Coordinates of C-alpha atoms and ligand atoms in Angstrom, one line a residue:
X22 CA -25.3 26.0 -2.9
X23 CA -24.3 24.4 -6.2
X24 CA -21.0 25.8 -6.1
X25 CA -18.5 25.1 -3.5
X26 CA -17.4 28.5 -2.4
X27 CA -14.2 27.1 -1.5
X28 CA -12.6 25.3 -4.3
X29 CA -14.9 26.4 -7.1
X30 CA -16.3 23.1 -8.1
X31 CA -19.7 22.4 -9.0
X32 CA -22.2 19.6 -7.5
X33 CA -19.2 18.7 -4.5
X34 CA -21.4 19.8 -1.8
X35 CA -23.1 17.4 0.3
X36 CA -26.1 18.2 3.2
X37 CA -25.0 16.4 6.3
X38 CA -28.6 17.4 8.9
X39 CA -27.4 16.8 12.5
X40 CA -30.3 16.2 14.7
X41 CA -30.3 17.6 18.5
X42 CA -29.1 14.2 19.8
X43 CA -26.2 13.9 17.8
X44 CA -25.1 17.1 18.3
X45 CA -25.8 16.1 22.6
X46 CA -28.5 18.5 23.4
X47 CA -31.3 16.3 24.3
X48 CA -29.2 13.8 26.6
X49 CA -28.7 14.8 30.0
X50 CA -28.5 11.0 30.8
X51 CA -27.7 9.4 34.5
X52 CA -24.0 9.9 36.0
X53 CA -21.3 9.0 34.0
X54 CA -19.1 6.1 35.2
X55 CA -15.4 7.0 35.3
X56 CA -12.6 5.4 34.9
X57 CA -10.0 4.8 37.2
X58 CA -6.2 4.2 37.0
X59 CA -4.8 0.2 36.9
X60 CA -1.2 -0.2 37.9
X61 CA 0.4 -1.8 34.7
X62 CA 1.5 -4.9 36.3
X63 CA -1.8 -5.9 37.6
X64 CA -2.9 -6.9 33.9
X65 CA -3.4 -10.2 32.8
X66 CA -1.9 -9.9 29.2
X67 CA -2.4 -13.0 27.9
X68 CA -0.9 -13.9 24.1
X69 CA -3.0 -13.0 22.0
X70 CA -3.6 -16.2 19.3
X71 CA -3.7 -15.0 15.4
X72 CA -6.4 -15.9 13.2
X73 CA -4.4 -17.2 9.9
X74 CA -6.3 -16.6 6.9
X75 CA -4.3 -19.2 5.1
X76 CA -3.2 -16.6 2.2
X77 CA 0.4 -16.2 3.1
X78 CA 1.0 -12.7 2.2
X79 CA -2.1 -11.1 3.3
X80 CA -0.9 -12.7 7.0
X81 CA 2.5 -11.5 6.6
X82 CA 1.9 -8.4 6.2
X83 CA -1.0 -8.6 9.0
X84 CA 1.9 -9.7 10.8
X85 CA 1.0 -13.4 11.3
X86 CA -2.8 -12.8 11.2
X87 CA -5.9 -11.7 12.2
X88 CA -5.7 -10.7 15.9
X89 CA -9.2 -11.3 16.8
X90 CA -11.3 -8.1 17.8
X91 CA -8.8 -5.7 15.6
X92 CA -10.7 -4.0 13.2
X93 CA -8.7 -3.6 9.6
X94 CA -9.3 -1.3 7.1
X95 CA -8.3 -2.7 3.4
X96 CA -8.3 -0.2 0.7
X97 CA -8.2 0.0 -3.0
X98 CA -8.5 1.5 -6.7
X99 CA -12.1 -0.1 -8.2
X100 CA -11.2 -3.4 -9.6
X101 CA -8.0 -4.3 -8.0
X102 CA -9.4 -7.1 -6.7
X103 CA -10.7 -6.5 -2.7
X104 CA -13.5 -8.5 -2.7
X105 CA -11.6 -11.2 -4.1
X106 CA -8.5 -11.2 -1.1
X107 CA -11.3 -11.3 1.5
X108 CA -13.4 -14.0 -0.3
X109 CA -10.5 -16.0 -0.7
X110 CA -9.4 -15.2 2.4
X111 CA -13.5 -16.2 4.3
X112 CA -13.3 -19.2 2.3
X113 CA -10.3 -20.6 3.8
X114 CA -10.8 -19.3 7.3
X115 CA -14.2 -20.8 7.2
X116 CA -13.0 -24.0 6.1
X117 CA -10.3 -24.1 8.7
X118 CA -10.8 -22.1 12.1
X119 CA -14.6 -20.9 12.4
X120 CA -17.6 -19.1 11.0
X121 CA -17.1 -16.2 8.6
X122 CA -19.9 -13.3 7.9
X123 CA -19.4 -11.3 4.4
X124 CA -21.4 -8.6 4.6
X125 CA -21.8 -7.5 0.9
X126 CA -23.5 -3.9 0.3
X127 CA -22.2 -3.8 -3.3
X128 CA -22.9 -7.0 -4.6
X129 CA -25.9 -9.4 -4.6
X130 CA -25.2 -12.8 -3.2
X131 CA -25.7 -14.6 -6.7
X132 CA -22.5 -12.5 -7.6
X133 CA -20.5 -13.2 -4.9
X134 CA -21.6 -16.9 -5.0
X135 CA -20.2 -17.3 -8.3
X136 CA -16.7 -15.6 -7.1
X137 CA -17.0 -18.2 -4.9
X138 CA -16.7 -20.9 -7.2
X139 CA -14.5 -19.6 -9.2
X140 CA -12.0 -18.9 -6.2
X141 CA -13.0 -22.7 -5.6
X142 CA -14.2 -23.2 -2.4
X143 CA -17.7 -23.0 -0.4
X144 CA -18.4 -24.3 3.0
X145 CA -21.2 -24.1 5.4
X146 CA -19.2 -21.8 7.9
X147 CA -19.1 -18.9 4.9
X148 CA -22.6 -16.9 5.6
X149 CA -22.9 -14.2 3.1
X150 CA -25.5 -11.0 3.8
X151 CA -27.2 -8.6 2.0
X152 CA -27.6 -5.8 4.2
X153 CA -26.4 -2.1 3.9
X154 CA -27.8 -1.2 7.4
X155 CA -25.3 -1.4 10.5
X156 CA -28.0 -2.0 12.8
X157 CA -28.9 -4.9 11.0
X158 CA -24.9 -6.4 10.2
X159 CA -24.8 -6.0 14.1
X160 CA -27.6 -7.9 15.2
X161 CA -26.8 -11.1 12.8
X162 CA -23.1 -11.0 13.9
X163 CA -24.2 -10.9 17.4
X164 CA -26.3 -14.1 16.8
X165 CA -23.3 -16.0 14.5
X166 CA -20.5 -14.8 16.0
X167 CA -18.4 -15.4 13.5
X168 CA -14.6 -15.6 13.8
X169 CA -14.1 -13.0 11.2
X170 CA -16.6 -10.4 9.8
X171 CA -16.1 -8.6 6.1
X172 CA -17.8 -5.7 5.5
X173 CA -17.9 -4.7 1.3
X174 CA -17.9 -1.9 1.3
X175 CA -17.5 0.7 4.4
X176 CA -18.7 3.2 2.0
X177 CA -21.8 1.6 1.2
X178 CA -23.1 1.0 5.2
X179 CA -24.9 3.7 7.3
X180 CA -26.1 3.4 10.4
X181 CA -30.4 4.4 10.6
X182 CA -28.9 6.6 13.2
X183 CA -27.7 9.3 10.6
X184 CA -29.6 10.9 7.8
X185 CA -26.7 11.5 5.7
X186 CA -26.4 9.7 2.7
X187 CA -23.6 6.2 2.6
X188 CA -20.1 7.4 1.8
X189 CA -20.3 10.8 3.8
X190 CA -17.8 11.5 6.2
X191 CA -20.4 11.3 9.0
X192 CA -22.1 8.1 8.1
X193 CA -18.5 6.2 7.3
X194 CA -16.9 7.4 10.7
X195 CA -20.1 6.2 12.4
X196 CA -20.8 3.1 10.9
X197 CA -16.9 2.2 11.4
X198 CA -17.1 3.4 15.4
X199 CA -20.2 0.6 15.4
X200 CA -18.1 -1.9 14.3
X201 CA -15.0 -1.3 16.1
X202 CA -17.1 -1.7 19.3
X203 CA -18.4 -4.8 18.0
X204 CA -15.4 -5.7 17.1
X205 CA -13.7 -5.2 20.1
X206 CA -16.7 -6.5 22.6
X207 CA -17.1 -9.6 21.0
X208 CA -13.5 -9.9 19.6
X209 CA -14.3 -10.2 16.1
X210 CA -11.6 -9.6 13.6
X211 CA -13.4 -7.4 11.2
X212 CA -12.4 -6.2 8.1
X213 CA -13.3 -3.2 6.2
X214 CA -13.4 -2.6 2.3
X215 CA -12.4 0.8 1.4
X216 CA -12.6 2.3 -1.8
X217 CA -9.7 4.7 -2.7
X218 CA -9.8 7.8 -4.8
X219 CA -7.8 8.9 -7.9
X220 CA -5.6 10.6 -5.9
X221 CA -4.8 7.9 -3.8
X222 CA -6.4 8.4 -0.7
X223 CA -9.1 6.4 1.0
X224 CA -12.3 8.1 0.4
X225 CA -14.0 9.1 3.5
X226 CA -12.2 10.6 6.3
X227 CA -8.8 10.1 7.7
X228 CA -10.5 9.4 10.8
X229 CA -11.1 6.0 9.4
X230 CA -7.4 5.8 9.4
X231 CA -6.8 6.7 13.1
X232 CA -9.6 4.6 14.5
X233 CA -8.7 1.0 12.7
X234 CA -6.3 -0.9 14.0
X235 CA -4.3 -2.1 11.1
X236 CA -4.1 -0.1 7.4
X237 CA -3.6 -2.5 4.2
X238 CA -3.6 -0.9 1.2
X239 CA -4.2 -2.8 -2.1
X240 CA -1.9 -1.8 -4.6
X241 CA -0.8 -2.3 -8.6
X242 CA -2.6 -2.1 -12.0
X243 CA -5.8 -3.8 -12.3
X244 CA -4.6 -4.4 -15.9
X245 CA -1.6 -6.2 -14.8
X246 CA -1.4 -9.4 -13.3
X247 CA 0.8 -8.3 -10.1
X248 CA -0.9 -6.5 -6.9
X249 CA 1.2 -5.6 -3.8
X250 CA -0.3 -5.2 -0.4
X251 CA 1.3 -2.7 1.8
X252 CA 0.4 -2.1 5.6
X253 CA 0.7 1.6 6.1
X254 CA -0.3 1.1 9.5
X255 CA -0.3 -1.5 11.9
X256 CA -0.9 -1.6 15.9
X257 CA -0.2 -5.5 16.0
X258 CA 2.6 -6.1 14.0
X259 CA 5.4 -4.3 12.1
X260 CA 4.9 -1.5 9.7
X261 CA 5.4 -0.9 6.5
X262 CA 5.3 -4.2 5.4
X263 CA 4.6 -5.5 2.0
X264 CA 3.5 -8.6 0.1
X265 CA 3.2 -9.7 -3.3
X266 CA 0.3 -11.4 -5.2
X267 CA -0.4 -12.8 -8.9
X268 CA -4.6 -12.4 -10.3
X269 CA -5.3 -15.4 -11.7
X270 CA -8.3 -17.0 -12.6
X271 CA -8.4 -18.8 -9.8
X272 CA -7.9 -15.9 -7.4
X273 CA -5.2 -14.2 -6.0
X274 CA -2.2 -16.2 -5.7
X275 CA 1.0 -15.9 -3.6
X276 CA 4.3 -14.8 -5.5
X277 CA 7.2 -17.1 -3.9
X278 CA 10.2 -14.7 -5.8
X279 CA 8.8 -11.4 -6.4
X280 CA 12.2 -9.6 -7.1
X281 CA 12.7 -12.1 -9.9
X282 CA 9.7 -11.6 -11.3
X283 CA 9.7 -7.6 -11.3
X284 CA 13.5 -7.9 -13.1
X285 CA 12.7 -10.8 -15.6
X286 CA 10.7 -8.5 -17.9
X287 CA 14.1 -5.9 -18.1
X288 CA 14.9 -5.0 -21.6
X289 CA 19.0 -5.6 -22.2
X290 CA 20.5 -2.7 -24.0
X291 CA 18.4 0.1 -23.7
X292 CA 19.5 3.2 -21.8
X293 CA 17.5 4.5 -18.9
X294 CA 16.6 1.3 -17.1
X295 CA 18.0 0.3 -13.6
X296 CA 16.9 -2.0 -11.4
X297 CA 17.1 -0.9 -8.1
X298 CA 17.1 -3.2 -3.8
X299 CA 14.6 -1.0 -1.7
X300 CA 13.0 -2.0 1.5
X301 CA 9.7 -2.0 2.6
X302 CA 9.3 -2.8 6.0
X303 CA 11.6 -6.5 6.3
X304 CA 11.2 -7.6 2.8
X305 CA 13.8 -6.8 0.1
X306 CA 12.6 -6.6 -3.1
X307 CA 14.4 -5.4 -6.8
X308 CA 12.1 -3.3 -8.7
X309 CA 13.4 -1.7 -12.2
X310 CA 12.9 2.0 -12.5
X311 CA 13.1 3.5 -16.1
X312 CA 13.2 7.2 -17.1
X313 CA 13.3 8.7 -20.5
X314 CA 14.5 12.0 -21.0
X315 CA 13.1 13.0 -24.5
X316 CA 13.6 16.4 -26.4
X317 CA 10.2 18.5 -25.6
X318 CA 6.9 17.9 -26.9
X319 CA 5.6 21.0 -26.6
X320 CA 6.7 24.9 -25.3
X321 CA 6.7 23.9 -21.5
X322 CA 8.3 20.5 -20.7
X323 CA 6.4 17.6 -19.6
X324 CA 7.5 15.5 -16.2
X325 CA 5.4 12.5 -15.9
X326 CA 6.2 10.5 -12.6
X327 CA 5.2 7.5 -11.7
X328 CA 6.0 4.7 -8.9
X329 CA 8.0 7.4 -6.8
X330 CA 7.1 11.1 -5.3
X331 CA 6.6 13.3 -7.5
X332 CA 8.5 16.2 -5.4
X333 CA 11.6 13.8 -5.0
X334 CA 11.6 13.3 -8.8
X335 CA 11.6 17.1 -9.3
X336 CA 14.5 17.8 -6.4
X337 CA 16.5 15.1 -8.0
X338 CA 16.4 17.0 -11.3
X339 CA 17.2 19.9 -9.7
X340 CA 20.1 18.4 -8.2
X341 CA 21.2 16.8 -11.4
X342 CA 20.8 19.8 -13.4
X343 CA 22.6 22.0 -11.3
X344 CA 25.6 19.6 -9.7
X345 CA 26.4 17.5 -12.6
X346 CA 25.2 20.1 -15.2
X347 CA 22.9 17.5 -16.9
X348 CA 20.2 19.7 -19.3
X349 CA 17.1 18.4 -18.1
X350 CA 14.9 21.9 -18.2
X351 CA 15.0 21.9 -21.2
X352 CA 13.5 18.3 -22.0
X353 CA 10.2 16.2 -21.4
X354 CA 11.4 13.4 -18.7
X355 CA 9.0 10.4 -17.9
X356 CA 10.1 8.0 -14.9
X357 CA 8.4 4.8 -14.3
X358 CA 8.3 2.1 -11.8
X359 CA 7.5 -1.0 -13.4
X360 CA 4.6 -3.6 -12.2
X361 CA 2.9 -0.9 -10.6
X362 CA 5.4 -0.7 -7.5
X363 CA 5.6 2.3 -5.7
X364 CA 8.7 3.7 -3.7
X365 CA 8.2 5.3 -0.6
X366 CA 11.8 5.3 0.7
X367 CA 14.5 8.0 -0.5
X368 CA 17.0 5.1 -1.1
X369 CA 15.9 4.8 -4.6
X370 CA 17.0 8.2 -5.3
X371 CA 20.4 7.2 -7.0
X372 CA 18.1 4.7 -9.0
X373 CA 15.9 7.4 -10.6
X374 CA 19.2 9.7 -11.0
X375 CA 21.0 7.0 -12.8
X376 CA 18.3 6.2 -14.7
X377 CA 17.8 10.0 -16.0
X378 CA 21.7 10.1 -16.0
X379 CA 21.8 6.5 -18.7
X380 CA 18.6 8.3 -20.8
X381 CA 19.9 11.9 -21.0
X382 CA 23.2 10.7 -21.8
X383 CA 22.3 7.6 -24.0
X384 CA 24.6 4.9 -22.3
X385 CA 23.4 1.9 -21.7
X386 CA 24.1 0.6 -18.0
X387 CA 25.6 -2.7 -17.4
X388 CA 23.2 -5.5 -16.9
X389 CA 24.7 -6.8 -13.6
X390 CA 24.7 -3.4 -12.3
X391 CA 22.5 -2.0 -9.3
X392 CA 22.5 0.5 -6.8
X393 CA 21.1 2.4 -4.1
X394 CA 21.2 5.4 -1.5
X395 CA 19.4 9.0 -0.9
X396 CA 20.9 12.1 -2.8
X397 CA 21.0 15.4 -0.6
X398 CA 20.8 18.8 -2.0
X399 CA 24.4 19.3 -2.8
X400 CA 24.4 16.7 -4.6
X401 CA 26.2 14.4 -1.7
X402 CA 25.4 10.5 -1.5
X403 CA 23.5 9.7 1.8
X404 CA 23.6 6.7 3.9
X405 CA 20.4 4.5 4.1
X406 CA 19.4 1.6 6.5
X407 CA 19.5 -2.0 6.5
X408 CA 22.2 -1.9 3.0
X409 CA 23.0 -5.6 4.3
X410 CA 19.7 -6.7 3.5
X411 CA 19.5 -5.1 0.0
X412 CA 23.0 -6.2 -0.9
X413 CA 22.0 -9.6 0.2
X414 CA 18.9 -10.0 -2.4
X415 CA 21.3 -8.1 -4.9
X416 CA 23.6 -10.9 -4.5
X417 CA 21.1 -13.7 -4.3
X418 CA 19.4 -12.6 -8.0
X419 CA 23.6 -12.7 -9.2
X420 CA 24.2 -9.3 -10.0
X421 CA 27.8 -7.9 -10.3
X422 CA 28.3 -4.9 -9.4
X423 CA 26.7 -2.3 -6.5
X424 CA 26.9 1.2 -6.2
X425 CA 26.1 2.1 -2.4
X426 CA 27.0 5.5 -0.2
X427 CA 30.4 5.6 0.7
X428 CA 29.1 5.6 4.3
X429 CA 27.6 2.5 4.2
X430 CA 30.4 0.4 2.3
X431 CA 32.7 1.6 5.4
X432 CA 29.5 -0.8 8.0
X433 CA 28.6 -3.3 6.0
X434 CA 30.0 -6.9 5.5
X435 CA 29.8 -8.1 2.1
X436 CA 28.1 -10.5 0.7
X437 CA 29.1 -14.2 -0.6
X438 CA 29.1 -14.2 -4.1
X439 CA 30.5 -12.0 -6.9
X440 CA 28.5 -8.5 -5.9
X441 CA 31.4 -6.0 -6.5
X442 CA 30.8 -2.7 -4.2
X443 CA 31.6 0.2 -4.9
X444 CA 31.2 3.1 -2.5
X445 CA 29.8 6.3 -3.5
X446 CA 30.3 10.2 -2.1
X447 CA 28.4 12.4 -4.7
X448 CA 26.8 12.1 -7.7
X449 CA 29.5 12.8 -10.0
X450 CA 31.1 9.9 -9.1
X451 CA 27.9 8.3 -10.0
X452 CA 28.2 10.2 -13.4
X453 CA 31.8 8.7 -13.6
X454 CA 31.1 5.3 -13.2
X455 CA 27.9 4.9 -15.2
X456 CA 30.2 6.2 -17.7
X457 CA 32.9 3.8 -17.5
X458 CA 29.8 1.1 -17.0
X459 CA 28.3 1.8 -20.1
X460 CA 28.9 -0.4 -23.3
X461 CA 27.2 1.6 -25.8
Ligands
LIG508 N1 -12.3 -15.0 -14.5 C1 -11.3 -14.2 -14.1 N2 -10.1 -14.5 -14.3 C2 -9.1 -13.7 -13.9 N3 -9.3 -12.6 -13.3 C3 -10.5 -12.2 -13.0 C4 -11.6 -13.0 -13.4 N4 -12.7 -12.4 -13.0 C5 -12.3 -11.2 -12.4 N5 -11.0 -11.1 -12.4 C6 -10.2 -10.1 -11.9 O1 -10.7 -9.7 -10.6 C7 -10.5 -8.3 -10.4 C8 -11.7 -7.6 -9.9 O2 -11.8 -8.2 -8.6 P1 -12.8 -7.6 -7.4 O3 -14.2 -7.5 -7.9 O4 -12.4 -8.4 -6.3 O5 -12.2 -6.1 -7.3 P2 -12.7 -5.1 -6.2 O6 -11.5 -4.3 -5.8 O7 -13.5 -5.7 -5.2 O8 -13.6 -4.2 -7.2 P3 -14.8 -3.1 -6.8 O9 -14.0 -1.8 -6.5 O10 -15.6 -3.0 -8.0 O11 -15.5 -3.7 -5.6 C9 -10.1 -7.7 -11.8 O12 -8.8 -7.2 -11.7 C10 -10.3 -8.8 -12.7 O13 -9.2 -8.8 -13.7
LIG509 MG1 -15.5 -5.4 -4.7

């Protein structure tokens, strides 16, 4: 079929052939061994020793490191810079703890050789293969075994097993199932390149997702000079997590104040920026979130949303058209996270209201001023956790004044410093005191 029945699109269809073994008609086999039950207490659980990969944020959010045999999946847009992280990072684990395979499907060696000298390092521990067969990655790790094993990229493996092309769902759960026993039998940290879609998912199937042991995601413009990494899952450590890195010529380096950076760029006396404490996972960080509430373009409104969930953006105008009566139906409204962040937490709600509040209305919002909390239905300010920790970096990066739920300001100590707080029930006393906060 050229047409996919389904959806409509043309050319989407794929032929997967599944031959009589796969499908288990042609193995009748000798007796299966089963398992048997193990009182908990009768394991030997010894601490497990992390691999460090010497890049500081890609072991934070690992959660200290590799833990060997754990198979991770790291995925991206095209160009972010993958290849790069785990180059950088088999360059310094080879150099340091043991011997590194980097299996490269995408890339021929000359390529990666010259990354290599760019990101400045080579050592005799780094091993770099050409190979797109699993078979084949298998049999030379089982000969090195290495400390760590890269595969670029998941999607361009198969296993001779298959007769479906690279990329399909069948050849990239295989191939990944392959390595995870590897992986786990000869406890190899092994990490997998995944390419991501448009829409943001990894391509290939979720089942990729459940198998792996740890999820890092790759985040951020590739035209900008900031990338986040954000565990999304994460069996050996905690999760979400997040860490921040800078491209440079040189390779990926680590960010020591992220919050300062993401707020240094803030224009002063414009309406509709705010910069905002969120959370992910343990590690505090500011982000500014703009909107810009503009009379319409065209018959039907535009909402253009980016950095946060698009269905939160639309509830909170919802909310603020219909509890604080601000005409917003009626306009084009654009909201932006800025350095490519993206929110996953409701507690930047108030954020992206006051920022649609301080466009729609033209005031321009105090510098010192920040705020957070999650905005219900009714309009009502909710509680969100860990308000210490936000107030904290708030504090440390000397703003003045905090708008927080009401509910938390009755919890929390305050911080040193001059952070004013003000507690908040609804979002018209938002609306009241960006008013008074405004100088324009
Ligand atoms: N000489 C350089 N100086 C600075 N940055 C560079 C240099 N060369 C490449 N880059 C950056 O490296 C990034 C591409 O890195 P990399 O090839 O690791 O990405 P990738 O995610 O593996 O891409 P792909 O999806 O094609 O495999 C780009 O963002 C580019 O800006
Ligand atoms: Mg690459």
């Amino acid at each position: 079929m050229g047409r996919c029945p389904d959806c409509g699109q043309w050319g989407s269809l794929l032929e997967e052939r599944v031959r009589a073994q796969e499908r288990g008609e042609a193995t009748p086999g000798p007796a299966v061994s089963r398992a048997t039950p193990t009182p908990i207490a009768a394991l030997q659980v010894a601490e497990v020793g992390r691999l460090r990969t010497g890049l500081a944020e890609l072991d934070r959010v690992l959660g200290g490191g590799i833990v060997p045999g754990s198979l991770i999946l790291v995925g991206g847009a095209p160009g972010i810079g993958k290849s790069t992280l785990l180059l950088q990072a088999s360059i310094r684990v080879a150099s340091a703890a043991g011997a590194v395979l980097y299996v490269s499907a995408e890339e021929s060696l000359e390529q990666i050789g010259s990354r290599a000298a760019r990101l400045g390092g080579v050592s005799d521990r780094l091993l770099l293969l050409a190979e797109t067969s699993v078979q084949g990655i298998a049999e030379q790790a089982e000969r090195i075994r290495p400390s760590i094993l890269i595969i670029d990229s998941i999607q361009t493996i198969a296993t001779e097993e298959l007769e479906s092309p690279p990329g399909s769902l069948s050849q990239v759960r295989e191939a990944a199932a392959r390595l995870m026993a590897l992986a786990k039998a000869r406890q190899i940290g092994t990490l997998l390149i995944g390419h991501i879609t448009k829409d943001g998912s990894l391509a290939g199937p979720k089942a990729l997702e459940h198998l792996v042991d740890a999820v890092v995601i790759m985040e951020g413009d590739a035209h900008q000079l900031y990338r986040l990494l954000r565990t999304t899952k994460n069996r050996f450590g905690p999760s979400p997590d997040i860490g921040v890195l800078e491209m440079t010529e040189a390779g990926l380096a680590e960010v020591a104040d992220p919050s300062a950076v993401f707020v240094s760029e803030r224009p002063s006396g414009l309406p509709g920026s705010i910069v905002v404490p969120t959370l992910e996972g343990s590690r505090p960080l500011l982000v500014e979130i703009q909107a810009l509430v503009a009379p319409p373009g065209a018959p039907v409104p535009r909402r253009v949303v980016n950095g946060v969930d698009g269905n939160r953006a639309a509830l909170l105008l919802a909310v603020l058209e219909r509890r604080v009566g601000l005409a917003l139906s009626t306009r084009d409204v654009y909201i932006n996270v800025v350095g490519g962040v993206r929110i996953g937490e409701t507690a930047a709600d108030l954020g992206v209201a006051a920022a649609m509040v301080s466009s729609a209305r033209d005031v321009v919002l105090r510098p010192g001023l920040t705020l957070f909390g999650e905005v219900g239905l009714a309009g009502e300010v909710r509680a969100v956790p860990m308000a210490e920790r936000r107030l904290q970096e708030a504090a440390r990066l000397g703003f003045s004044r905090c708008l927080l739920p009401a509910r938390n300001l009755e919890q929390v100590r305050a911080p040193g410093g001059s952070l004013g707080l003000v507690g908040l029930r609804t979002l018209d006393d938002l609306v009241r005191e960006i008013g008074e906060g405004s100088v324009a």
